[in-house]
Tab-separated table of C-alpha atoms in Angstrom:
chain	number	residue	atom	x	y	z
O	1	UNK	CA	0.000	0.000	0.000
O	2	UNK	CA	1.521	2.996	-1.350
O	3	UNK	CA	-0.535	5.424	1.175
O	4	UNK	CA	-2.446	7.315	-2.119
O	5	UNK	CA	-5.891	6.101	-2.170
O	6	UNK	CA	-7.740	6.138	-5.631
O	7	UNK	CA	-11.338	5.161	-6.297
O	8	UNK	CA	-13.052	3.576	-7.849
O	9	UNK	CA	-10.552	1.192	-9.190
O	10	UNK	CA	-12.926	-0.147	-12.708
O	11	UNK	CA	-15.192	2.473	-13.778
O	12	UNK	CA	-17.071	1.707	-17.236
O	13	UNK	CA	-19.293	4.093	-18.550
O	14	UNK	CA	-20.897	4.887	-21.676
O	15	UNK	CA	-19.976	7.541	-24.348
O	16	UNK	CA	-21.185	11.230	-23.443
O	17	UNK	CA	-20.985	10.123	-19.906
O	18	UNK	CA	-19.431	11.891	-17.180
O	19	UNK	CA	-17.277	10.195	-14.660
O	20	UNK	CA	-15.568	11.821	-10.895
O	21	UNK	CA	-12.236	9.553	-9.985
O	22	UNK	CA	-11.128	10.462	-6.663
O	23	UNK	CA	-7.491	10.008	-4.923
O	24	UNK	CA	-6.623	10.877	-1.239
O	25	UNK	CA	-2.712	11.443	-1.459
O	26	UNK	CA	-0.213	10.010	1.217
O	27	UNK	CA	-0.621	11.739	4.845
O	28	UNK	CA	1.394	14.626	4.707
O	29	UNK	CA	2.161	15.411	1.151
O	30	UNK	CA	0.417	18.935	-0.377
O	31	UNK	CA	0.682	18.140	-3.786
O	32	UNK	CA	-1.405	16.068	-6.119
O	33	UNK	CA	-0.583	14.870	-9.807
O	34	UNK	CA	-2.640	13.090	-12.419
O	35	UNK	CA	-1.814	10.721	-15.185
O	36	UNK	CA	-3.351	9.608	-18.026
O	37	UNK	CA	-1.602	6.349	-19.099
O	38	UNK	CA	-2.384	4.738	-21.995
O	39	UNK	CA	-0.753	1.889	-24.255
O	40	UNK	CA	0.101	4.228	-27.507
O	41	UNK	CA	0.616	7.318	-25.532
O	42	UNK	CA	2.590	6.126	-21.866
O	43	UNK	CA	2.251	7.786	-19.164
O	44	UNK	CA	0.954	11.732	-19.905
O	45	UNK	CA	0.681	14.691	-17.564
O	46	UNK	CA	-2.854	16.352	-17.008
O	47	UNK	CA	-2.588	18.534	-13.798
O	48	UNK	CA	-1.057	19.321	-10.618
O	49	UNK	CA	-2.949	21.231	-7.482
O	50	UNK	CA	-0.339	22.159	-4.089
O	51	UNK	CA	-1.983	22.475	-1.328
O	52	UNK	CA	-5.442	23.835	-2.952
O	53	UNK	CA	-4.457	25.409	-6.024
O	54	UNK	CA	-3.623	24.793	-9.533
O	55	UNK	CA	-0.026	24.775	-9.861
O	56	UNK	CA	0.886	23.337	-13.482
O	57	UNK	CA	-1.483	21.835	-16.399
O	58	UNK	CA	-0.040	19.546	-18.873
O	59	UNK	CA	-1.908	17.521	-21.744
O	60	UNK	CA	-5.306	18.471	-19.898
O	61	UNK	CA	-8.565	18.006	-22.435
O	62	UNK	CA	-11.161	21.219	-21.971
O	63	UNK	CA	-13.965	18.377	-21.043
O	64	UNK	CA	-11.681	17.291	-18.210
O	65	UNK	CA	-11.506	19.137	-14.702
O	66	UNK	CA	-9.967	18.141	-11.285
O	67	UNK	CA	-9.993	20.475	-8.014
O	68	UNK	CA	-8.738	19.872	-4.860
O	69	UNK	CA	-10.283	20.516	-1.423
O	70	UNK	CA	-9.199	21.675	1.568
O	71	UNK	CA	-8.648	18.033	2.986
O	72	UNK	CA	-6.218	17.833	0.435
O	73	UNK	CA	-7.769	14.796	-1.389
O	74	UNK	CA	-8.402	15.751	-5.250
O	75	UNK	CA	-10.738	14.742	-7.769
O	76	UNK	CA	-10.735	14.320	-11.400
O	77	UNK	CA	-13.841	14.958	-13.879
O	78	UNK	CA	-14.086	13.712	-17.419
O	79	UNK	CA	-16.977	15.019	-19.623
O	80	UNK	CA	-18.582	14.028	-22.521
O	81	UNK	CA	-16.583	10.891	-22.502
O	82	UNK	CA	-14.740	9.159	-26.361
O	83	UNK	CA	-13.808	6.227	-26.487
O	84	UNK	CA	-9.896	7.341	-27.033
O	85	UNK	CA	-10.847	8.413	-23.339
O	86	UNK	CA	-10.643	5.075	-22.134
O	87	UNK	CA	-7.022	4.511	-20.177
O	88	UNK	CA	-5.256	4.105	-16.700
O	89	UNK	CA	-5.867	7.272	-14.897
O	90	UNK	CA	-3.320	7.640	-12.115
O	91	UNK	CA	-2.894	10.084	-8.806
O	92	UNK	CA	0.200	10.437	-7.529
O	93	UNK	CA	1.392	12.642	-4.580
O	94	UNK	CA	4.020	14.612	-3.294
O	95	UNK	CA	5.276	16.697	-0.326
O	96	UNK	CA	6.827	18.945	-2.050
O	97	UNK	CA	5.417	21.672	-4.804
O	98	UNK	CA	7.589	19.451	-7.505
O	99	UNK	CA	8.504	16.106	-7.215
O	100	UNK	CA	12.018	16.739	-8.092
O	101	UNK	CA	14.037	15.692	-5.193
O	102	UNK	CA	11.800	13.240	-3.688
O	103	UNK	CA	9.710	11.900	-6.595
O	104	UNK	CA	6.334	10.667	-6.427
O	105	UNK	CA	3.980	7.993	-4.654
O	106	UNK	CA	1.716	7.110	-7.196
O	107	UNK	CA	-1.900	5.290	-5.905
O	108	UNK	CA	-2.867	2.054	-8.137
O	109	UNK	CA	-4.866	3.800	-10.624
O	110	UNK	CA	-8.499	3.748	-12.075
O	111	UNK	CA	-9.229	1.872	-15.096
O	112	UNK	CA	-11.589	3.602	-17.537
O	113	UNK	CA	-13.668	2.028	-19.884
O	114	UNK	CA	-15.896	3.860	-22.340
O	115	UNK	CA	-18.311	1.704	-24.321
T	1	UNK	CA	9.220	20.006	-24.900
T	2	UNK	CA	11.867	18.063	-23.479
T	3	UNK	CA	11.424	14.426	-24.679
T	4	UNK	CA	12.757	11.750	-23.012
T	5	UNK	CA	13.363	8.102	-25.134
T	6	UNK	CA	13.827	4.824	-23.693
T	7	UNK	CA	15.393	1.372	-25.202
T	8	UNK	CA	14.979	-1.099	-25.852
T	9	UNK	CA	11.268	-1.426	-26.081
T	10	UNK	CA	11.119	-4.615	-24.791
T	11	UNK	CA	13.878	-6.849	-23.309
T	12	UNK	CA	13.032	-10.779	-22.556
T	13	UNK	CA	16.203	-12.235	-21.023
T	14	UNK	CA	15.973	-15.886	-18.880
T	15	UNK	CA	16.611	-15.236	-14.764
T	16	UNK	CA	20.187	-15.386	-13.948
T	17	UNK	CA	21.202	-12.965	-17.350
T	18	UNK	CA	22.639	-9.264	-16.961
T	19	UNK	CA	20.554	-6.664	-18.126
T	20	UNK	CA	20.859	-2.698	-19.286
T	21	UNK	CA	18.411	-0.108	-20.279
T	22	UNK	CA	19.144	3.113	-21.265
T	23	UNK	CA	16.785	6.705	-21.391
T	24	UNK	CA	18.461	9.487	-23.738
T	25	UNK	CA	17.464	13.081	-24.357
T	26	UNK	CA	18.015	16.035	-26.331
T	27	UNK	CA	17.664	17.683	-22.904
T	28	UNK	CA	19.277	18.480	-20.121
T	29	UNK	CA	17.820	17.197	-16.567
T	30	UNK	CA	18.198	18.957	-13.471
T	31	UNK	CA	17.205	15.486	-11.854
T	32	UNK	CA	16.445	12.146	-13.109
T	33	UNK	CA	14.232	9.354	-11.235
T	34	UNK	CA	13.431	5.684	-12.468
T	35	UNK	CA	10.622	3.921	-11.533
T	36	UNK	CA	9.119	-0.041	-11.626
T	37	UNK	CA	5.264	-0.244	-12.570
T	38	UNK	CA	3.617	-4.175	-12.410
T	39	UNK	CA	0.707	-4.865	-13.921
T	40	UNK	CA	-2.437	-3.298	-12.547
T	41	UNK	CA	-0.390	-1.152	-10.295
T	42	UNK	CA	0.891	1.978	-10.336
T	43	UNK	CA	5.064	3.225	-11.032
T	44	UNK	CA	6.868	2.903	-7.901
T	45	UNK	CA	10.209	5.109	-7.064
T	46	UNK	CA	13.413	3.195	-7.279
T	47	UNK	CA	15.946	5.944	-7.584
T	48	UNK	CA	16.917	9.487	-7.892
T	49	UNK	CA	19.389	10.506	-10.131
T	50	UNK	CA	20.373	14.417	-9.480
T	51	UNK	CA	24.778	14.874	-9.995
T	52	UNK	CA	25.913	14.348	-13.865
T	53	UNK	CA	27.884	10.921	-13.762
T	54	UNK	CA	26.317	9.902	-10.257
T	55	UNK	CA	26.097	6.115	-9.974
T	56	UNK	CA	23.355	4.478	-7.192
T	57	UNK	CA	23.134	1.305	-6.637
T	58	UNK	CA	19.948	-0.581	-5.153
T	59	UNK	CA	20.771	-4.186	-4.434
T	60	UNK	CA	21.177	-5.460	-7.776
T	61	UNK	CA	20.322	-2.172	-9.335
T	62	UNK	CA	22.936	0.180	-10.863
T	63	UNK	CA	21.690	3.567	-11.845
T	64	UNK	CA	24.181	5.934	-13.755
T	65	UNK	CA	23.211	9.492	-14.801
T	66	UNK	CA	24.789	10.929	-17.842
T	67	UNK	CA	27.943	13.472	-17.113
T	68	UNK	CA	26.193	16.161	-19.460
T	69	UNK	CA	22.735	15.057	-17.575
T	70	UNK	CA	20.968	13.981	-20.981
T	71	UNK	CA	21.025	10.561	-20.368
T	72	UNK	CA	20.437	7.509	-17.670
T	73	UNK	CA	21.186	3.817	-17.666
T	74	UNK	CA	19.858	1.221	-15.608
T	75	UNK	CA	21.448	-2.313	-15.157
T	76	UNK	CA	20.422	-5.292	-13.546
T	77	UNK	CA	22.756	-8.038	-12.808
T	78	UNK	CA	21.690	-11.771	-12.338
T	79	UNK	CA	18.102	-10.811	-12.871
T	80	UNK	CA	14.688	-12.524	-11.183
T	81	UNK	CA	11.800	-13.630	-12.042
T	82	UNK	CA	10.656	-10.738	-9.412
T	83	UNK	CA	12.210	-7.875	-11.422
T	84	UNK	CA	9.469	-8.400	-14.330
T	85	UNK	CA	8.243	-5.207	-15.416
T	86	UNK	CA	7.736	-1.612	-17.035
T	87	UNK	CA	10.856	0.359	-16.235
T	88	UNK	CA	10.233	4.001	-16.556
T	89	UNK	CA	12.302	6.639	-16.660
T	90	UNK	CA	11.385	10.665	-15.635
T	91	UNK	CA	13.471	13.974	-15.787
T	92	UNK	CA	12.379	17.276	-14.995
T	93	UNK	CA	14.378	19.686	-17.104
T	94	UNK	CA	14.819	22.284	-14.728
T	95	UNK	CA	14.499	22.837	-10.869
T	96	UNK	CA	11.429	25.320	-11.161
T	97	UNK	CA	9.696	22.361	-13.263
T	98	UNK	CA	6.316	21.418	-11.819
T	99	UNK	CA	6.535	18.190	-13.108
T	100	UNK	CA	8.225	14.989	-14.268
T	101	UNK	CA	8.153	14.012	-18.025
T	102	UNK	CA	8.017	10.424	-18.593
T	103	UNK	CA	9.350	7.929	-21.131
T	104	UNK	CA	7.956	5.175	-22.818
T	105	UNK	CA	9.272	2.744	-20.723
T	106	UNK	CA	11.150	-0.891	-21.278
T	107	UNK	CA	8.976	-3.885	-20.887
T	108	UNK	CA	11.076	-5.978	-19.088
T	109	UNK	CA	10.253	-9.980	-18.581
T	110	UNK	CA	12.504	-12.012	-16.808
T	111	UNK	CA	11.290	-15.787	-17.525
T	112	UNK	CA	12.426	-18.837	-15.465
């Protein structure tokens, strides 16, 4: 148990649906990261949130959304749902604003499944 | 965009065997990390790579970071059946960088 909590862990849904994921990072740690991994595109970063606030946005789709609230935990919306939107969606947290010196502790995902 | 590359691919060597993988970049890293991700799981930290030409070593693991910080190997010696996997590497070009790029990753299986 890596300490970052992610649920649920299987999620299928229909296309035009929308979906919440939800992680609670490791006790301690301010920041929270998600990835979108996929088998043609590895692992790709949407957006980070320290300690409440948006901090950096990567690959990030306008129908997608994530917050985080003040008990740190973060969630992750995805709107209007393709089927290319089907993947591994990871959380991973740090204690830091970047992960640079300490890396990351990455939860054990949710699989997506659009139908 | 920094970019980072990773071979080989995929790497299918029998337990016992001696192993490298390598991530190259155009870029230059202010740190470097590697990480192990199983199936159905997500990557978990093995190292952190920050000094050009640093060398860590992790039990059987050997991590080496480029002098001119483009570049990272990894080798395993006398690999296990346990060290199946997707090895990915992760560099952050500078230190105000919010976050990690990612390779591709090698698919590593180690068969009996």
């Amino acid at each position: 148990d890596s300490g970052v909590t992610q649920t649920p862990k299987h999620l299928i849904t229909a296309t035009g649906q929308r979906v919440t994921l939800r992680c609670s990072p490791r006790s301690g740690d301010l920041s929270v990261y998600w990835y979108q991994q996929s088998l043609d595109q590895g692992l790709q970063f949407l957006i980070q949130y320290y300690n409440g606030e948006e901090r950096a946005k990567g690959n990030i789709l306008e129908r997608f959304s994530a917050q985080q609230f003040p008990d740190l935990h973060s969630e992750l919306n995805l709107s209007s749902l393709e089927l290319g939107d089907s993947a591994l969606y990871f959380c991973a947290s740090s204690a830091l604003k970047s992960g640079t010196a300490y890396g990351y502790t990455f939860g054990s995902g949710t699989r997506l499944t659009v139908v | 965009t920094q970019l980072l590359e990773q071979s080989p691919q995929f790497l299918s060597i029998q337990e016992g065997e001696n192993l490298t993988v390598y991530c190259n970049s155009s870029s230059v890293f202010s740190s470097l990390q590697w990480y192990r991700q199983e199936p159905g799981e997500g990557p978990v930290l093995l190292v952190t790579v920050v000094t050009g030409g640093e060398v860590k070593k992790l039990k059987r693991l050997t991590f080496q970071f480029g002098d001119a910080r483009k570049d990272s190997s990894l080798h395993i010696t006398a690999a296990q059946t346990g060290d199946t996997g997707l090895y990915l590497c992760a560099g952050v070009e500078n230190n105000y960088g919010q976050n990690f790029v990612f390779g591709p990753g090698t698919r590593l299986s180690v068969l009996p």
